Amino acid sequence: MQNALDLAAERSLLNQHVAHRAVVSYLYDLPFGRGQQFGTGWGKAMDALLGGWTIGGINSFITGFPMNLSVRGNPSGTGGFNLDRPNVVGEWRIPRSERGPDRWFNTDAFARNDPFTFGNAGRNILEAPGTIKFDLALHKNFQIREGMRMQFRAEAFNAFNTPIFDGPNLQVGNRNLGVISVAAPGRVMQLGFKFIF
């Protein structure tokens, strides 16, 4: 809060607000192997290798969180660190096709507030990058005997290695204003065995 005496200036979306979130999960038994559409006549070895596989996934499509600008230093003189917001002097939105890690918004649209004044930028007026993520899994059960089986799993989190960017620098007066310098880890793959009884 930049000005405790002007609560109306703090009206905004919550920091945790997400405008849109779609999560799709699925599980599909591949039609290969004994008793399936393809490979009904396979022998035990071929069926053990190629039959009975299941593919699954969780796909996430999430818009970004609201972001709040700050000003380097303390121009208002209120003693708070990074509580001041800048003045809006132009249009900060740029087309999605022009956004990237080097320039997420129009940084020329913001100026440092004058000494002993508060900036006119609203709280949380910017939006962080969203998330598009595909987590995929492939697994197969091996029957050992009745009530006992072994499961092999191959999993890929963020399978297509889609960049998941953190928010950009939001401090007016910082030379990296509007630049995204952090991203979540890329694709992670793992193999696993599970004994089920």
PDB file of C-alpha atoms in Angstrom:
ATOM      1  CA  MET A   1       0.000   0.000   0.000  1.00  0.00           C
ATOM      2  CA  GLN A   2       1.597   3.241  -1.080  1.00  0.00           C
ATOM      3  CA  ASN A   3      -0.791   5.615   0.709  1.00  0.00           C
ATOM      4  CA  ALA A   4      -2.549   4.411   3.857  1.00  0.00           C
ATOM      5  CA  LEU A   5      -4.893   7.424   3.700  1.00  0.00           C
ATOM      6  CA  ASP A   6      -6.223   6.584   0.212  1.00  0.00           C
ATOM      7  CA  LEU A   7      -7.725   3.088   0.341  1.00  0.00           C
ATOM      8  CA  ALA A   8      -9.665   3.681  -2.902  1.00  0.00           C
ATOM      9  CA  ALA A   9      -6.323   3.737  -4.765  1.00  0.00           C
ATOM     10  CA  GLU A  10      -5.680   0.177  -3.602  1.00  0.00           C
ATOM     11  CA  ARG A  11      -8.753  -1.374  -5.268  1.00  0.00           C
ATOM     12  CA  SER A  12      -7.517  -4.080  -7.624  1.00  0.00           C
ATOM     13  CA  LEU A  13      -7.468  -7.756  -8.404  1.00  0.00           C
ATOM     14  CA  LEU A  14      -5.942  -9.958  -5.712  1.00  0.00           C
ATOM     15  CA  ASN A  15      -2.358 -11.108  -6.174  1.00  0.00           C
ATOM     16  CA  GLN A  16      -3.671 -14.697  -6.483  1.00  0.00           C
ATOM     17  CA  HIS A  17      -6.335 -13.884  -9.103  1.00  0.00           C
ATOM     18  CA  VAL A  18      -6.337 -16.168 -12.164  1.00  0.00           C
ATOM     19  CA  ALA A  19      -8.789 -15.133 -14.894  1.00  0.00           C
ATOM     20  CA  HIS A  20      -8.818 -18.479 -16.690  1.00  0.00           C
ATOM     21  CA  ARG A  21      -7.653 -21.952 -15.723  1.00  0.00           C
ATOM     22  CA  ALA A  22      -8.349 -25.117 -17.721  1.00  0.00           C
ATOM     23  CA  VAL A  23      -6.909 -28.458 -16.644  1.00  0.00           C
ATOM     24  CA  VAL A  24      -7.604 -31.552 -18.735  1.00  0.00           C
ATOM     25  CA  SER A  25      -6.642 -35.035 -17.589  1.00  0.00           C
ATOM     26  CA  TYR A  26      -7.023 -38.279 -19.485  1.00  0.00           C
ATOM     27  CA  LEU A  27      -6.125 -41.969 -19.457  1.00  0.00           C
ATOM     28  CA  TYR A  28      -6.257 -44.216 -22.531  1.00  0.00           C
ATOM     29  CA  ASP A  29      -5.527 -47.931 -22.840  1.00  0.00           C
ATOM     30  CA  LEU A  30      -3.684 -48.449 -26.130  1.00  0.00           C
ATOM     31  CA  PRO A  31      -5.437 -51.117 -28.259  1.00  0.00           C
ATOM     32  CA  PHE A  32      -2.403 -53.402 -28.633  1.00  0.00           C
ATOM     33  CA  GLY A  33      -1.921 -56.875 -27.165  1.00  0.00           C
ATOM     34  CA  ARG A  34      -3.844 -60.006 -26.364  1.00  0.00           C
ATOM     35  CA  GLY A  35      -7.570 -59.428 -26.213  1.00  0.00           C
ATOM     36  CA  GLN A  36      -7.186 -56.006 -27.888  1.00  0.00           C
ATOM     37  CA  GLN A  37      -8.027 -54.704 -31.353  1.00  0.00           C
ATOM     38  CA  PHE A  38      -4.451 -55.192 -32.594  1.00  0.00           C
ATOM     39  CA  GLY A  39      -2.124 -58.038 -31.647  1.00  0.00           C
ATOM     40  CA  THR A  40      -4.671 -60.593 -30.502  1.00  0.00           C
ATOM     41  CA  GLY A  41      -2.489 -63.435 -31.811  1.00  0.00           C
ATOM     42  CA  TRP A  42       0.795 -62.195 -30.314  1.00  0.00           C
ATOM     43  CA  GLY A  43       2.890 -64.617 -28.326  1.00  0.00           C
ATOM     44  CA  LYS A  44       3.753 -64.071 -24.652  1.00  0.00           C
ATOM     45  CA  ALA A  45       7.053 -62.341 -25.356  1.00  0.00           C
ATOM     46  CA  MET A  46       5.609 -59.929 -27.935  1.00  0.00           C
ATOM     47  CA  ASP A  47       2.614 -59.187 -25.713  1.00  0.00           C
ATOM     48  CA  ALA A  48       4.869 -58.554 -22.710  1.00  0.00           C
ATOM     49  CA  LEU A  49       6.898 -56.076 -24.756  1.00  0.00           C
ATOM     50  CA  LEU A  50       4.262 -54.247 -26.799  1.00  0.00           C
ATOM     51  CA  GLY A  51       0.853 -55.045 -25.313  1.00  0.00           C
ATOM     52  CA  GLY A  52      -1.081 -53.576 -22.417  1.00  0.00           C
ATOM     53  CA  TRP A  53       0.316 -50.038 -22.431  1.00  0.00           C
ATOM     54  CA  THR A  54      -1.670 -47.077 -21.099  1.00  0.00           C
ATOM     55  CA  ILE A  55      -1.014 -43.425 -21.888  1.00  0.00           C
ATOM     56  CA  GLY A  56      -2.191 -40.587 -19.684  1.00  0.00           C
ATOM     57  CA  GLY A  57      -1.663 -36.926 -19.156  1.00  0.00           C
ATOM     58  CA  ILE A  58      -2.551 -33.684 -17.447  1.00  0.00           C
ATOM     59  CA  ASN A  59      -2.640 -30.572 -19.633  1.00  0.00           C
ATOM     60  CA  SER A  60      -2.759 -27.155 -17.948  1.00  0.00           C
ATOM     61  CA  PHE A  61      -3.660 -23.810 -19.520  1.00  0.00           C
ATOM     62  CA  ILE A  62      -3.492 -20.949 -16.996  1.00  0.00           C
ATOM     63  CA  THR A  63      -3.488 -17.179 -17.431  1.00  0.00           C
ATOM     64  CA  GLY A  64      -0.981 -15.079 -15.489  1.00  0.00           C
ATOM     65  CA  PHE A  65      -1.273 -13.510 -12.058  1.00  0.00           C
ATOM     66  CA  PRO A  66      -1.654  -9.737 -11.534  1.00  0.00           C
ATOM     67  CA  MET A  67       1.605  -7.842 -10.993  1.00  0.00           C
ATOM     68  CA  ASN A  68       2.319  -4.643  -9.116  1.00  0.00           C
ATOM     69  CA  LEU A  69       4.835  -2.015 -10.197  1.00  0.00           C
ATOM     70  CA  SER A  70       7.189  -0.276  -7.796  1.00  0.00           C
ATOM     71  CA  VAL A  71       9.706   2.556  -7.970  1.00  0.00           C
ATOM     72  CA  ARG A  72      13.380   2.324  -7.093  1.00  0.00           C
ATOM     73  CA  GLY A  73      14.108   4.192  -3.905  1.00  0.00           C
ATOM     74  CA  ASN A  74      11.462   6.008  -1.918  1.00  0.00           C
ATOM     75  CA  PRO A  75      10.441   9.176  -3.807  1.00  0.00           C
ATOM     76  CA  SER A  76       7.319   9.742  -1.685  1.00  0.00           C
ATOM     77  CA  GLY A  77       9.462   9.917   1.449  1.00  0.00           C
ATOM     78  CA  THR A  78       7.138   7.644   3.399  1.00  0.00           C
ATOM     79  CA  GLY A  79       9.999   5.381   4.431  1.00  0.00           C
ATOM     80  CA  GLY A  80       8.645   2.245   2.804  1.00  0.00           C
ATOM     81  CA  PHE A  81      10.802   0.076   0.577  1.00  0.00           C
ATOM     82  CA  ASN A  82       9.300  -0.543  -2.885  1.00  0.00           C
ATOM     83  CA  LEU A  83       5.907   0.778  -1.813  1.00  0.00           C
ATOM     84  CA  ASP A  84       5.780   3.698  -4.237  1.00  0.00           C
ATOM     85  CA  ARG A  85       4.089   3.142  -7.580  1.00  0.00           C
ATOM     86  CA  PRO A  86       5.058   5.103 -10.701  1.00  0.00           C
ATOM     87  CA  ASN A  87       3.066   7.565 -12.799  1.00  0.00           C
ATOM     88  CA  VAL A  88       1.394   6.252 -15.947  1.00  0.00           C
ATOM     89  CA  VAL A  89       2.445   8.451 -18.885  1.00  0.00           C
ATOM     90  CA  GLY A  90       1.370   6.261 -21.827  1.00  0.00           C
ATOM     91  CA  GLU A  91      -0.139   2.947 -22.939  1.00  0.00           C
ATOM     92  CA  TRP A  92       1.679   0.062 -21.248  1.00  0.00           C
ATOM     93  CA  ARG A  93      -0.067  -2.740 -23.120  1.00  0.00           C
ATOM     94  CA  ILE A  94       1.649  -4.137 -26.198  1.00  0.00           C
ATOM     95  CA  PRO A  95       0.261  -6.775 -28.608  1.00  0.00           C
ATOM     96  CA  ARG A  96       0.820 -10.389 -27.512  1.00  0.00           C
ATOM     97  CA  SER A  97       2.812 -10.974 -30.697  1.00  0.00           C
ATOM     98  CA  GLU A  98       5.368  -8.381 -29.544  1.00  0.00           C
ATOM     99  CA  ARG A  99       5.723  -9.660 -25.968  1.00  0.00           C
ATOM    100  CA  GLY A 100       8.798 -11.641 -25.037  1.00  0.00           C
ATOM    101  CA  PRO A 101      11.335 -12.136 -22.254  1.00  0.00           C
ATOM    102  CA  ASP A 102      13.218  -9.003 -23.340  1.00  0.00           C
ATOM    103  CA  ARG A 103      10.115  -6.783 -23.292  1.00  0.00           C
ATOM    104  CA  TRP A 104       6.926  -7.905 -21.572  1.00  0.00           C
ATOM    105  CA  PHE A 105       5.249  -4.479 -21.531  1.00  0.00           C
ATOM    106  CA  ASN A 106       5.880  -0.930 -22.725  1.00  0.00           C
ATOM    107  CA  THR A 107       8.325   0.358 -20.143  1.00  0.00           C
ATOM    108  CA  ASP A 108       8.196   3.895 -21.605  1.00  0.00           C
ATOM    109  CA  ALA A 109       4.631   4.164 -20.294  1.00  0.00           C
ATOM    110  CA  PHE A 110       5.829   4.579 -16.701  1.00  0.00           C
ATOM    111  CA  ALA A 111       7.786   7.352 -15.015  1.00  0.00           C
ATOM    112  CA  ARG A 112       9.165   7.775 -11.528  1.00  0.00           C
ATOM    113  CA  ASN A 113       6.803   9.697  -9.238  1.00  0.00           C
ATOM    114  CA  ASP A 114       7.932  13.185  -8.207  1.00  0.00           C
ATOM    115  CA  PRO A 115       9.538  13.690  -4.781  1.00  0.00           C
ATOM    116  CA  PHE A 116       7.035  13.648  -1.906  1.00  0.00           C
ATOM    117  CA  THR A 117       4.154  12.535  -4.158  1.00  0.00           C
ATOM    118  CA  PHE A 118       2.463   9.232  -4.865  1.00  0.00           C
ATOM    119  CA  GLY A 119       2.344   7.797  -8.373  1.00  0.00           C
ATOM    120  CA  ASN A 120      -0.984   7.396 -10.159  1.00  0.00           C
ATOM    121  CA  ALA A 121      -0.467   3.804 -11.384  1.00  0.00           C
ATOM    122  CA  GLY A 122      -3.087   1.445 -10.043  1.00  0.00           C
ATOM    123  CA  ARG A 123      -2.239  -1.623  -8.009  1.00  0.00           C
ATOM    124  CA  ASN A 124      -1.724  -4.904  -9.939  1.00  0.00           C
ATOM    125  CA  ILE A 125      -2.380  -3.401 -13.384  1.00  0.00           C
ATOM    126  CA  LEU A 126       0.012  -5.758 -15.203  1.00  0.00           C
ATOM    127  CA  GLU A 127      -0.340  -9.489 -15.854  1.00  0.00           C
ATOM    128  CA  ALA A 128       2.414 -12.080 -15.551  1.00  0.00           C
ATOM    129  CA  PRO A 129       2.989 -14.668 -18.286  1.00  0.00           C
ATOM    130  CA  GLY A 130       0.579 -17.574 -18.251  1.00  0.00           C
ATOM    131  CA  THR A 131       1.353 -21.293 -18.232  1.00  0.00           C
ATOM    132  CA  ILE A 132       0.853 -23.940 -20.883  1.00  0.00           C
ATOM    133  CA  LYS A 133       2.061 -27.334 -19.698  1.00  0.00           C
ATOM    134  CA  PHE A 134       1.673 -30.921 -20.877  1.00  0.00           C
ATOM    135  CA  ASP A 135       2.537 -33.675 -18.383  1.00  0.00           C
ATOM    136  CA  LEU A 136       2.506 -37.119 -20.007  1.00  0.00           C
ATOM    137  CA  ALA A 137       2.837 -40.661 -18.660  1.00  0.00           C
ATOM    138  CA  LEU A 138       3.159 -44.097 -20.233  1.00  0.00           C
ATOM    139  CA  HIS A 139       2.746 -47.157 -18.032  1.00  0.00           C
ATOM    140  CA  LYS A 140       2.319 -50.903 -18.223  1.00  0.00           C
ATOM    141  CA  ASN A 141       1.256 -53.503 -15.678  1.00  0.00           C
ATOM    142  CA  PHE A 142       2.979 -56.893 -15.508  1.00  0.00           C
ATOM    143  CA  GLN A 143       0.831 -59.524 -13.802  1.00  0.00           C
ATOM    144  CA  ILE A 144       2.980 -61.662 -11.480  1.00  0.00           C
ATOM    145  CA  ARG A 145       0.140 -63.714 -10.015  1.00  0.00           C
ATOM    146  CA  GLU A 146      -3.379 -63.066  -8.798  1.00  0.00           C
ATOM    147  CA  GLY A 147      -3.486 -59.927  -6.659  1.00  0.00           C
ATOM    148  CA  MET A 148       0.160 -59.094  -7.361  1.00  0.00           C
ATOM    149  CA  ARG A 149       1.598 -57.034 -10.195  1.00  0.00           C
ATOM    150  CA  MET A 150       4.486 -54.793 -11.149  1.00  0.00           C
ATOM    151  CA  GLN A 151       3.937 -51.460 -12.871  1.00  0.00           C
ATOM    152  CA  PHE A 152       6.514 -49.703 -15.038  1.00  0.00           C
ATOM    153  CA  ARG A 153       6.039 -45.955 -15.548  1.00  0.00           C
ATOM    154  CA  ALA A 154       7.736 -43.431 -17.837  1.00  0.00           C
ATOM    155  CA  GLU A 155       6.725 -39.855 -17.062  1.00  0.00           C
ATOM    156  CA  ALA A 156       7.565 -36.496 -18.620  1.00  0.00           C
ATOM    157  CA  PHE A 157       6.615 -33.292 -16.827  1.00  0.00           C
ATOM    158  CA  ASN A 158       6.397 -30.324 -19.211  1.00  0.00           C
ATOM    159  CA  ALA A 159       6.875 -32.909 -21.953  1.00  0.00           C
ATOM    160  CA  PHE A 160       7.136 -30.409 -24.821  1.00  0.00           C
ATOM    161  CA  ASN A 161       9.602 -28.229 -22.885  1.00  0.00           C
ATOM    162  CA  THR A 162       7.345 -25.166 -23.166  1.00  0.00           C
ATOM    163  CA  PRO A 163       8.952 -22.176 -21.430  1.00  0.00           C
ATOM    164  CA  ILE A 164       7.202 -21.264 -18.180  1.00  0.00           C
ATOM    165  CA  PHE A 165       8.354 -17.727 -17.451  1.00  0.00           C
ATOM    166  CA  ASP A 166       8.328 -15.962 -14.117  1.00  0.00           C
ATOM    167  CA  GLY A 167       7.149 -12.349 -14.011  1.00  0.00           C
ATOM    168  CA  PRO A 168       9.313  -9.523 -15.390  1.00  0.00           C
ATOM    169  CA  ASN A 169      11.234  -6.954 -13.386  1.00  0.00           C
ATOM    170  CA  LEU A 170       8.670  -4.417 -12.134  1.00  0.00           C
ATOM    171  CA  GLN A 171      10.839  -1.712 -10.601  1.00  0.00           C
ATOM    172  CA  VAL A 172      10.764   1.627 -12.415  1.00  0.00           C
ATOM    173  CA  GLY A 173      14.300   3.004 -12.351  1.00  0.00           C
ATOM    174  CA  ASN A 174      15.862  -0.439 -12.717  1.00  0.00           C
ATOM    175  CA  ARG A 175      17.627  -0.977 -16.055  1.00  0.00           C
ATOM    176  CA  ASN A 176      15.966  -4.405 -16.347  1.00  0.00           C
ATOM    177  CA  LEU A 177      12.413  -3.058 -16.091  1.00  0.00           C
ATOM    178  CA  GLY A 178      10.088  -5.244 -18.162  1.00  0.00           C
ATOM    179  CA  VAL A 179      12.703  -7.983 -18.654  1.00  0.00           C
ATOM    180  CA  ILE A 180      11.977 -11.594 -17.688  1.00  0.00           C
ATOM    181  CA  SER A 181      15.143 -13.245 -16.398  1.00  0.00           C
ATOM    182  CA  VAL A 182      13.754 -16.317 -14.603  1.00  0.00           C
ATOM    183  CA  ALA A 183      11.882 -19.372 -15.852  1.00  0.00           C
ATOM    184  CA  ALA A 184      10.755 -22.603 -14.245  1.00  0.00           C
ATOM    185  CA  PRO A 185      12.863 -25.702 -14.921  1.00  0.00           C
ATOM    186  CA  GLY A 186      12.295 -27.281 -18.336  1.00  0.00           C
ATOM    187  CA  ARG A 187      11.255 -30.825 -19.103  1.00  0.00           C
ATOM    188  CA  VAL A 188      11.727 -33.364 -16.306  1.00  0.00           C
ATOM    189  CA  MET A 189      11.622 -37.081 -17.104  1.00  0.00           C
ATOM    190  CA  GLN A 190      11.535 -40.037 -14.747  1.00  0.00           C
ATOM    191  CA  LEU A 191      11.229 -43.803 -14.854  1.00  0.00           C
ATOM    192  CA  GLY A 192       9.741 -45.833 -12.063  1.00  0.00           C
ATOM    193  CA  PHE A 193       8.654 -49.291 -10.961  1.00  0.00           C
ATOM    194  CA  LYS A 194       5.811 -49.899  -8.548  1.00  0.00           C
ATOM    195  CA  PHE A 195       4.968 -53.196  -6.859  1.00  0.00           C
ATOM    196  CA  ILE A 196       1.199 -53.495  -6.340  1.00  0.00           C
ATOM    197  CA  PHE A 197      -0.247 -56.198  -4.080  1.00  0.00           C
TER     198      PHE A 197
END
